[in-house]
């Protein structure tokens, strides 16, 4: 899957602007990793040496306006959780978004006493980023950090553009629950697996349907 980028000739300076934002977003990702490790009672620099050979990718996305009824067959991007998409070097992953219209997440709304699962619209706030926890980070923390189901539906009446940075770690990094995520009441939920093997498994499941979902 690795390969050279194909850059548009217009608008002028697009490549420079895109790469400048990419490197700035990667720096944000590294800071967030340090915050996550501190929250998990790990040394702040625990993941520094596990992101030396990471392949981090960023996508520019366009969703045309939608007028059809909302259903699972007619959406900009169907319901899913992020895992990782670019072997061989991906890791306990977060996704950093900058977007211009509502992004629906599936979860519990605290305003409802029954805590029913429902779609909750995340409305963009100017000048802010959305950080989404992905499956590998959920596995690494034994689900202390959740990987939310989300989808992309554009009901704004105008084209929607977003940029998503998928920030990971090295492919050989072994994903197993951190000590703070395991207790006698909270047993490990997942097998130990390397980042690269897990990503390959998910890609095969998604595209070739040869591996059952984990």
PDB file of C-alpha atoms in Angstrom:
ATOM      1  CA  UNK A   1       0.000   0.000   0.000  1.00  0.00           C
ATOM      2  CA  UNK A   2       2.802   2.559   0.479  1.00  0.00           C
ATOM      3  CA  UNK A   3       3.408   4.700  -2.568  1.00  0.00           C
ATOM      4  CA  UNK A   4       4.136   8.172  -3.832  1.00  0.00           C
ATOM      5  CA  UNK A   5       1.567  10.921  -3.352  1.00  0.00           C
ATOM      6  CA  UNK A   6      -0.217  12.231  -6.430  1.00  0.00           C
ATOM      7  CA  UNK A   7      -0.466  16.008  -6.001  1.00  0.00           C
ATOM      8  CA  UNK A   8      -2.984  18.205  -7.849  1.00  0.00           C
ATOM      9  CA  UNK A   9      -1.575  21.008  -9.981  1.00  0.00           C
ATOM     10  CA  UNK A  10      -4.195  23.421  -8.628  1.00  0.00           C
ATOM     11  CA  UNK A  11      -4.679  25.318  -6.435  1.00  0.00           C
ATOM     12  CA  UNK A  12      -1.215  26.807  -6.305  1.00  0.00           C
ATOM     13  CA  UNK A  13       0.827  26.003  -3.174  1.00  0.00           C
ATOM     14  CA  UNK A  14      -1.595  23.223  -2.217  1.00  0.00           C
ATOM     15  CA  UNK A  15       1.221  20.745  -1.599  1.00  0.00           C
ATOM     16  CA  UNK A  16       3.151  23.090   0.698  1.00  0.00           C
ATOM     17  CA  UNK A  17       0.044  24.035   2.681  1.00  0.00           C
ATOM     18  CA  UNK A  18      -1.050  20.402   3.002  1.00  0.00           C
ATOM     19  CA  UNK A  19       2.371  19.195   4.157  1.00  0.00           C
ATOM     20  CA  UNK A  20       2.701  22.060   6.633  1.00  0.00           C
ATOM     21  CA  UNK A  21      -0.621  21.088   8.184  1.00  0.00           C
ATOM     22  CA  UNK A  22       0.341  17.400   8.135  1.00  0.00           C
ATOM     23  CA  UNK A  23       3.516  17.984  10.156  1.00  0.00           C
ATOM     24  CA  UNK A  24       1.682  20.254  12.604  1.00  0.00           C
ATOM     25  CA  UNK A  25      -1.029  17.604  13.096  1.00  0.00           C
ATOM     26  CA  UNK A  26       1.606  14.903  13.671  1.00  0.00           C
ATOM     27  CA  UNK A  27       3.087  17.075  16.423  1.00  0.00           C
ATOM     28  CA  UNK A  28      -0.383  17.296  17.988  1.00  0.00           C
ATOM     29  CA  UNK A  29      -0.645  13.508  17.817  1.00  0.00           C
ATOM     30  CA  UNK A  30       2.641  13.041  19.650  1.00  0.00           C
ATOM     31  CA  UNK A  31       1.493  15.387  22.414  1.00  0.00           C
ATOM     32  CA  UNK A  32      -1.796  13.501  22.696  1.00  0.00           C
ATOM     33  CA  UNK A  33       0.054  10.187  23.000  1.00  0.00           C
ATOM     34  CA  UNK A  34       1.962  11.585  25.957  1.00  0.00           C
ATOM     35  CA  UNK A  35      -1.280  12.732  27.576  1.00  0.00           C
ATOM     36  CA  UNK A  36      -2.843   9.304  27.039  1.00  0.00           C
ATOM     37  CA  UNK A  37       0.120   7.506  28.606  1.00  0.00           C
ATOM     38  CA  UNK A  38       0.046   9.814  31.637  1.00  0.00           C
ATOM     39  CA  UNK A  39      -3.681   9.124  32.033  1.00  0.00           C
ATOM     40  CA  UNK A  40      -2.863   5.390  32.000  1.00  0.00           C
ATOM     41  CA  UNK A  41      -0.248   5.744  34.776  1.00  0.00           C
ATOM     42  CA  UNK A  42       2.613   5.167  32.342  1.00  0.00           C
ATOM     43  CA  UNK A  43       5.767   7.272  31.893  1.00  0.00           C
ATOM     44  CA  UNK A  44       5.130  10.276  29.678  1.00  0.00           C
ATOM     45  CA  UNK A  45       7.705   9.125  27.125  1.00  0.00           C
ATOM     46  CA  UNK A  46       6.493   5.482  27.032  1.00  0.00           C
ATOM     47  CA  UNK A  47       5.414   5.622  23.375  1.00  0.00           C
ATOM     48  CA  UNK A  48       8.221   7.836  22.073  1.00  0.00           C
ATOM     49  CA  UNK A  49      10.433   4.941  20.964  1.00  0.00           C
ATOM     50  CA  UNK A  50       7.415   3.065  19.565  1.00  0.00           C
ATOM     51  CA  UNK A  51       6.604   5.741  17.002  1.00  0.00           C
ATOM     52  CA  UNK A  52      10.049   6.057  15.379  1.00  0.00           C
ATOM     53  CA  UNK A  53       9.062   4.035  12.304  1.00  0.00           C
ATOM     54  CA  UNK A  54       5.419   4.953  12.084  1.00  0.00           C
ATOM     55  CA  UNK A  55       3.622   5.507   8.797  1.00  0.00           C
ATOM     56  CA  UNK A  56       1.084   8.217   9.539  1.00  0.00           C
ATOM     57  CA  UNK A  57      -1.274   9.150   6.749  1.00  0.00           C
ATOM     58  CA  UNK A  58      -3.612  12.069   6.175  1.00  0.00           C
ATOM     59  CA  UNK A  59      -6.601  12.212   3.852  1.00  0.00           C
ATOM     60  CA  UNK A  60      -8.500  15.098   2.334  1.00  0.00           C
ATOM     61  CA  UNK A  61     -12.164  14.087   2.015  1.00  0.00           C
ATOM     62  CA  UNK A  62     -15.082  15.523   0.063  1.00  0.00           C
ATOM     63  CA  UNK A  63     -18.731  14.674   0.733  1.00  0.00           C
ATOM     64  CA  UNK A  64     -21.300  16.125  -1.723  1.00  0.00           C
ATOM     65  CA  UNK A  65     -24.631  17.312  -0.256  1.00  0.00           C
ATOM     66  CA  UNK A  66     -27.138  14.494   0.338  1.00  0.00           C
ATOM     67  CA  UNK A  67     -30.890  14.773  -0.131  1.00  0.00           C
ATOM     68  CA  UNK A  68     -31.929  11.108  -0.122  1.00  0.00           C
ATOM     69  CA  UNK A  69     -33.416   9.508   2.999  1.00  0.00           C
ATOM     70  CA  UNK A  70     -30.769   8.441   5.495  1.00  0.00           C
ATOM     71  CA  UNK A  71     -30.204   4.701   5.581  1.00  0.00           C
ATOM     72  CA  UNK A  72     -27.233   2.351   5.757  1.00  0.00           C
ATOM     73  CA  UNK A  73     -27.103   2.109   1.966  1.00  0.00           C
ATOM     74  CA  UNK A  74     -27.121   5.838   1.258  1.00  0.00           C
ATOM     75  CA  UNK A  75     -24.566   7.669   3.387  1.00  0.00           C
ATOM     76  CA  UNK A  76     -21.366   9.558   2.699  1.00  0.00           C
ATOM     77  CA  UNK A  77     -19.442   7.022   4.782  1.00  0.00           C
ATOM     78  CA  UNK A  78     -21.177   4.112   6.485  1.00  0.00           C
ATOM     79  CA  UNK A  79     -21.119   3.312  10.191  1.00  0.00           C
ATOM     80  CA  UNK A  80     -17.678   2.101  11.293  1.00  0.00           C
ATOM     81  CA  UNK A  81     -14.922   2.351  13.850  1.00  0.00           C
ATOM     82  CA  UNK A  82     -11.440   3.432  12.853  1.00  0.00           C
ATOM     83  CA  UNK A  83      -8.712   0.801  13.127  1.00  0.00           C
ATOM     84  CA  UNK A  84      -5.822   1.670  10.838  1.00  0.00           C
ATOM     85  CA  UNK A  85      -5.351   1.544   7.128  1.00  0.00           C
ATOM     86  CA  UNK A  86      -1.734   1.597   6.068  1.00  0.00           C
ATOM     87  CA  UNK A  87       0.616  -1.285   6.903  1.00  0.00           C
ATOM     88  CA  UNK A  88       3.294  -2.096   7.706  1.00  0.00           C
ATOM     89  CA  UNK A  89       3.741   0.687  10.252  1.00  0.00           C
ATOM     90  CA  UNK A  90       0.596   1.667  12.151  1.00  0.00           C
ATOM     91  CA  UNK A  91      -0.207   1.589  15.834  1.00  0.00           C
ATOM     92  CA  UNK A  92      -2.390   2.311  18.821  1.00  0.00           C
ATOM     93  CA  UNK A  93      -4.126   4.885  16.807  1.00  0.00           C
ATOM     94  CA  UNK A  94      -5.959   8.139  17.122  1.00  0.00           C
ATOM     95  CA  UNK A  95      -7.654  10.091  14.360  1.00  0.00           C
ATOM     96  CA  UNK A  96      -7.452  13.885  14.302  1.00  0.00           C
ATOM     97  CA  UNK A  97     -10.153  15.573  12.233  1.00  0.00           C
ATOM     98  CA  UNK A  98     -10.719  19.082  11.025  1.00  0.00           C
ATOM     99  CA  UNK A  99     -14.123  19.318   9.378  1.00  0.00           C
ATOM    100  CA  UNK A 100     -16.833  21.751   8.337  1.00  0.00           C
ATOM    101  CA  UNK A 101     -20.146  20.012   9.051  1.00  0.00           C
ATOM    102  CA  UNK A 102     -21.812  17.635  11.497  1.00  0.00           C
ATOM    103  CA  UNK A 103     -20.153  14.244  12.141  1.00  0.00           C
ATOM    104  CA  UNK A 104     -22.573  11.692  13.696  1.00  0.00           C
ATOM    105  CA  UNK A 105     -21.273   9.399  16.450  1.00  0.00           C
ATOM    106  CA  UNK A 106     -23.206   6.455  17.858  1.00  0.00           C
ATOM    107  CA  UNK A 107     -23.353   6.469  21.639  1.00  0.00           C
ATOM    108  CA  UNK A 108     -25.264   7.173  24.826  1.00  0.00           C
ATOM    109  CA  UNK A 109     -26.692  10.621  25.415  1.00  0.00           C
ATOM    110  CA  UNK A 110     -26.365  11.478  29.096  1.00  0.00           C
ATOM    111  CA  UNK A 111     -29.617  13.461  28.956  1.00  0.00           C
ATOM    112  CA  UNK A 112     -31.609  10.228  28.575  1.00  0.00           C
ATOM    113  CA  UNK A 113     -32.150   8.299  31.796  1.00  0.00           C
ATOM    114  CA  UNK A 114     -32.368   4.965  29.961  1.00  0.00           C
ATOM    115  CA  UNK A 115     -29.039   5.586  28.221  1.00  0.00           C
ATOM    116  CA  UNK A 116     -30.357   4.303  24.909  1.00  0.00           C
ATOM    117  CA  UNK A 117     -27.840   3.998  22.106  1.00  0.00           C
ATOM    118  CA  UNK A 118     -28.545   6.556  19.434  1.00  0.00           C
ATOM    119  CA  UNK A 119     -26.782   8.745  16.863  1.00  0.00           C
ATOM    120  CA  UNK A 120     -25.425  11.943  18.392  1.00  0.00           C
ATOM    121  CA  UNK A 121     -24.395  14.769  16.082  1.00  0.00           C
ATOM    122  CA  UNK A 122     -21.005  16.329  16.818  1.00  0.00           C
ATOM    123  CA  UNK A 123     -21.279  19.908  15.603  1.00  0.00           C
ATOM    124  CA  UNK A 124     -18.003  21.540  14.504  1.00  0.00           C
ATOM    125  CA  UNK A 125     -16.637  24.377  16.612  1.00  0.00           C
ATOM    126  CA  UNK A 126     -14.536  26.883  14.645  1.00  0.00           C
ATOM    127  CA  UNK A 127     -10.833  26.684  15.410  1.00  0.00           C
ATOM    128  CA  UNK A 128     -11.013  23.268  17.073  1.00  0.00           C
ATOM    129  CA  UNK A 129     -10.081  19.671  16.234  1.00  0.00           C
ATOM    130  CA  UNK A 130     -11.967  16.431  16.820  1.00  0.00           C
ATOM    131  CA  UNK A 131      -9.878  13.567  18.241  1.00  0.00           C
ATOM    132  CA  UNK A 132     -11.257  10.069  17.705  1.00  0.00           C
ATOM    133  CA  UNK A 133      -9.915   7.002  19.518  1.00  0.00           C
ATOM    134  CA  UNK A 134      -9.459   3.997  17.223  1.00  0.00           C
ATOM    135  CA  UNK A 135      -9.676   0.236  17.771  1.00  0.00           C
ATOM    136  CA  UNK A 136      -5.979  -0.338  18.475  1.00  0.00           C
ATOM    137  CA  UNK A 137      -5.957   2.204  21.289  1.00  0.00           C
ATOM    138  CA  UNK A 138      -9.111   0.606  22.682  1.00  0.00           C
ATOM    139  CA  UNK A 139      -7.426  -2.818  22.630  1.00  0.00           C
ATOM    140  CA  UNK A 140      -4.264  -1.426  24.198  1.00  0.00           C
ATOM    141  CA  UNK A 141      -6.251   0.048  27.113  1.00  0.00           C
ATOM    142  CA  UNK A 142      -8.572  -2.969  27.473  1.00  0.00           C
ATOM    143  CA  UNK A 143     -11.467  -0.708  26.473  1.00  0.00           C
ATOM    144  CA  UNK A 144     -10.704   1.927  29.082  1.00  0.00           C
ATOM    145  CA  UNK A 145     -10.679   4.220  26.040  1.00  0.00           C
ATOM    146  CA  UNK A 146     -13.524   3.415  23.647  1.00  0.00           C
ATOM    147  CA  UNK A 147     -13.413   3.338  19.845  1.00  0.00           C
ATOM    148  CA  UNK A 148     -16.672   5.055  18.831  1.00  0.00           C
ATOM    149  CA  UNK A 149     -18.884   4.039  15.934  1.00  0.00           C
ATOM    150  CA  UNK A 150     -19.341   6.987  13.574  1.00  0.00           C
ATOM    151  CA  UNK A 151     -20.461   7.792  10.043  1.00  0.00           C
ATOM    152  CA  UNK A 152     -20.390  10.728   7.637  1.00  0.00           C
ATOM    153  CA  UNK A 153     -23.670  12.210   6.403  1.00  0.00           C
ATOM    154  CA  UNK A 154     -23.775  15.615   4.726  1.00  0.00           C
ATOM    155  CA  UNK A 155     -27.121  17.371   5.253  1.00  0.00           C
ATOM    156  CA  UNK A 156     -25.642  20.869   5.199  1.00  0.00           C
ATOM    157  CA  UNK A 157     -26.826  21.672   1.667  1.00  0.00           C
ATOM    158  CA  UNK A 158     -23.274  22.520   0.593  1.00  0.00           C
ATOM    159  CA  UNK A 159     -20.189  20.379  -0.123  1.00  0.00           C
ATOM    160  CA  UNK A 160     -18.420  19.138   3.000  1.00  0.00           C
ATOM    161  CA  UNK A 161     -14.637  18.973   3.180  1.00  0.00           C
ATOM    162  CA  UNK A 162     -12.651  17.408   5.982  1.00  0.00           C
ATOM    163  CA  UNK A 163      -9.070  16.389   6.677  1.00  0.00           C
ATOM    164  CA  UNK A 164      -8.336  13.285   8.757  1.00  0.00           C
ATOM    165  CA  UNK A 165      -4.891  12.435  10.114  1.00  0.00           C
ATOM    166  CA  UNK A 166      -4.457   8.778  11.089  1.00  0.00           C
ATOM    167  CA  UNK A 167      -1.654   8.760  13.632  1.00  0.00           C
ATOM    168  CA  UNK A 168      -0.126   5.425  14.624  1.00  0.00           C
ATOM    169  CA  UNK A 169       2.950   3.635  15.941  1.00  0.00           C
ATOM    170  CA  UNK A 170       5.399   0.988  14.718  1.00  0.00           C
ATOM    171  CA  UNK A 171       4.118  -2.210  13.108  1.00  0.00           C
ATOM    172  CA  UNK A 172       6.105  -4.470  15.477  1.00  0.00           C
ATOM    173  CA  UNK A 173       4.646  -2.895  18.608  1.00  0.00           C
ATOM    174  CA  UNK A 174       2.835  -5.618  20.567  1.00  0.00           C
ATOM    175  CA  UNK A 175      -0.654  -4.556  21.599  1.00  0.00           C
ATOM    176  CA  UNK A 176      -1.505  -5.972  25.011  1.00  0.00           C
ATOM    177  CA  UNK A 177      -3.487  -4.377  27.848  1.00  0.00           C
ATOM    178  CA  UNK A 178      -1.600  -1.818  29.903  1.00  0.00           C
ATOM    179  CA  UNK A 179      -1.412  -2.701  33.626  1.00  0.00           C
ATOM    180  CA  UNK A 180      -3.842   0.038  34.622  1.00  0.00           C
ATOM    181  CA  UNK A 181      -6.459  -1.455  32.267  1.00  0.00           C
ATOM    182  CA  UNK A 182      -6.477  -4.881  33.931  1.00  0.00           C
ATOM    183  CA  UNK A 183      -7.700  -5.970  37.363  1.00  0.00           C
ATOM    184  CA  UNK A 184      -9.417  -8.931  39.004  1.00  0.00           C
ATOM    185  CA  UNK A 185     -12.727  -7.339  38.032  1.00  0.00           C
ATOM    186  CA  UNK A 186     -11.496  -6.290  34.582  1.00  0.00           C
ATOM    187  CA  UNK A 187      -9.841  -9.217  32.852  1.00  0.00           C
ATOM    188  CA  UNK A 188      -8.052  -8.854  29.482  1.00  0.00           C
ATOM    189  CA  UNK A 189     -10.555  -8.816  26.613  1.00  0.00           C
ATOM    190  CA  UNK A 190      -8.184  -9.227  23.667  1.00  0.00           C
ATOM    191  CA  UNK A 191      -5.306 -11.387  22.539  1.00  0.00           C
ATOM    192  CA  UNK A 192      -1.814  -9.932  22.306  1.00  0.00           C
ATOM    193  CA  UNK A 193      -1.024  -9.063  18.692  1.00  0.00           C
ATOM    194  CA  UNK A 194       1.384  -6.835  16.824  1.00  0.00           C
ATOM    195  CA  UNK A 195       0.077  -3.675  15.249  1.00  0.00           C
ATOM    196  CA  UNK A 196       1.018  -4.821  11.757  1.00  0.00           C
ATOM    197  CA  UNK A 197      -0.677  -8.227  12.134  1.00  0.00           C
ATOM    198  CA  UNK A 198      -3.840  -6.678  13.521  1.00  0.00           C
ATOM    199  CA  UNK A 199      -4.078  -4.130  10.713  1.00  0.00           C
ATOM    200  CA  UNK A 200      -3.483  -6.813   8.100  1.00  0.00           C
ATOM    201  CA  UNK A 201      -6.219  -8.923   9.653  1.00  0.00           C
ATOM    202  CA  UNK A 202      -8.699  -6.055   9.579  1.00  0.00           C
ATOM    203  CA  UNK A 203      -7.837  -5.125   5.992  1.00  0.00           C
ATOM    204  CA  UNK A 204      -8.297  -8.724   4.842  1.00  0.00           C
ATOM    205  CA  UNK A 205     -11.592  -8.922   6.687  1.00  0.00           C
ATOM    206  CA  UNK A 206     -12.798  -5.675   5.166  1.00  0.00           C
ATOM    207  CA  UNK A 207     -11.713  -6.270   1.564  1.00  0.00           C
ATOM    208  CA  UNK A 208     -11.417 -10.031   1.172  1.00  0.00           C
ATOM    209  CA  UNK A 209     -13.684 -11.348   3.934  1.00  0.00           C
ATOM    210  CA  UNK A 210     -11.226 -14.175   4.663  1.00  0.00           C
ATOM    211  CA  UNK A 211     -10.708 -13.458   8.358  1.00  0.00           C
ATOM    212  CA  UNK A 212     -13.563 -13.351  10.915  1.00  0.00           C
ATOM    213  CA  UNK A 213     -14.011 -10.053  12.842  1.00  0.00           C
ATOM    214  CA  UNK A 214     -12.012  -9.850  16.082  1.00  0.00           C
TER     215      UNK A 214
END
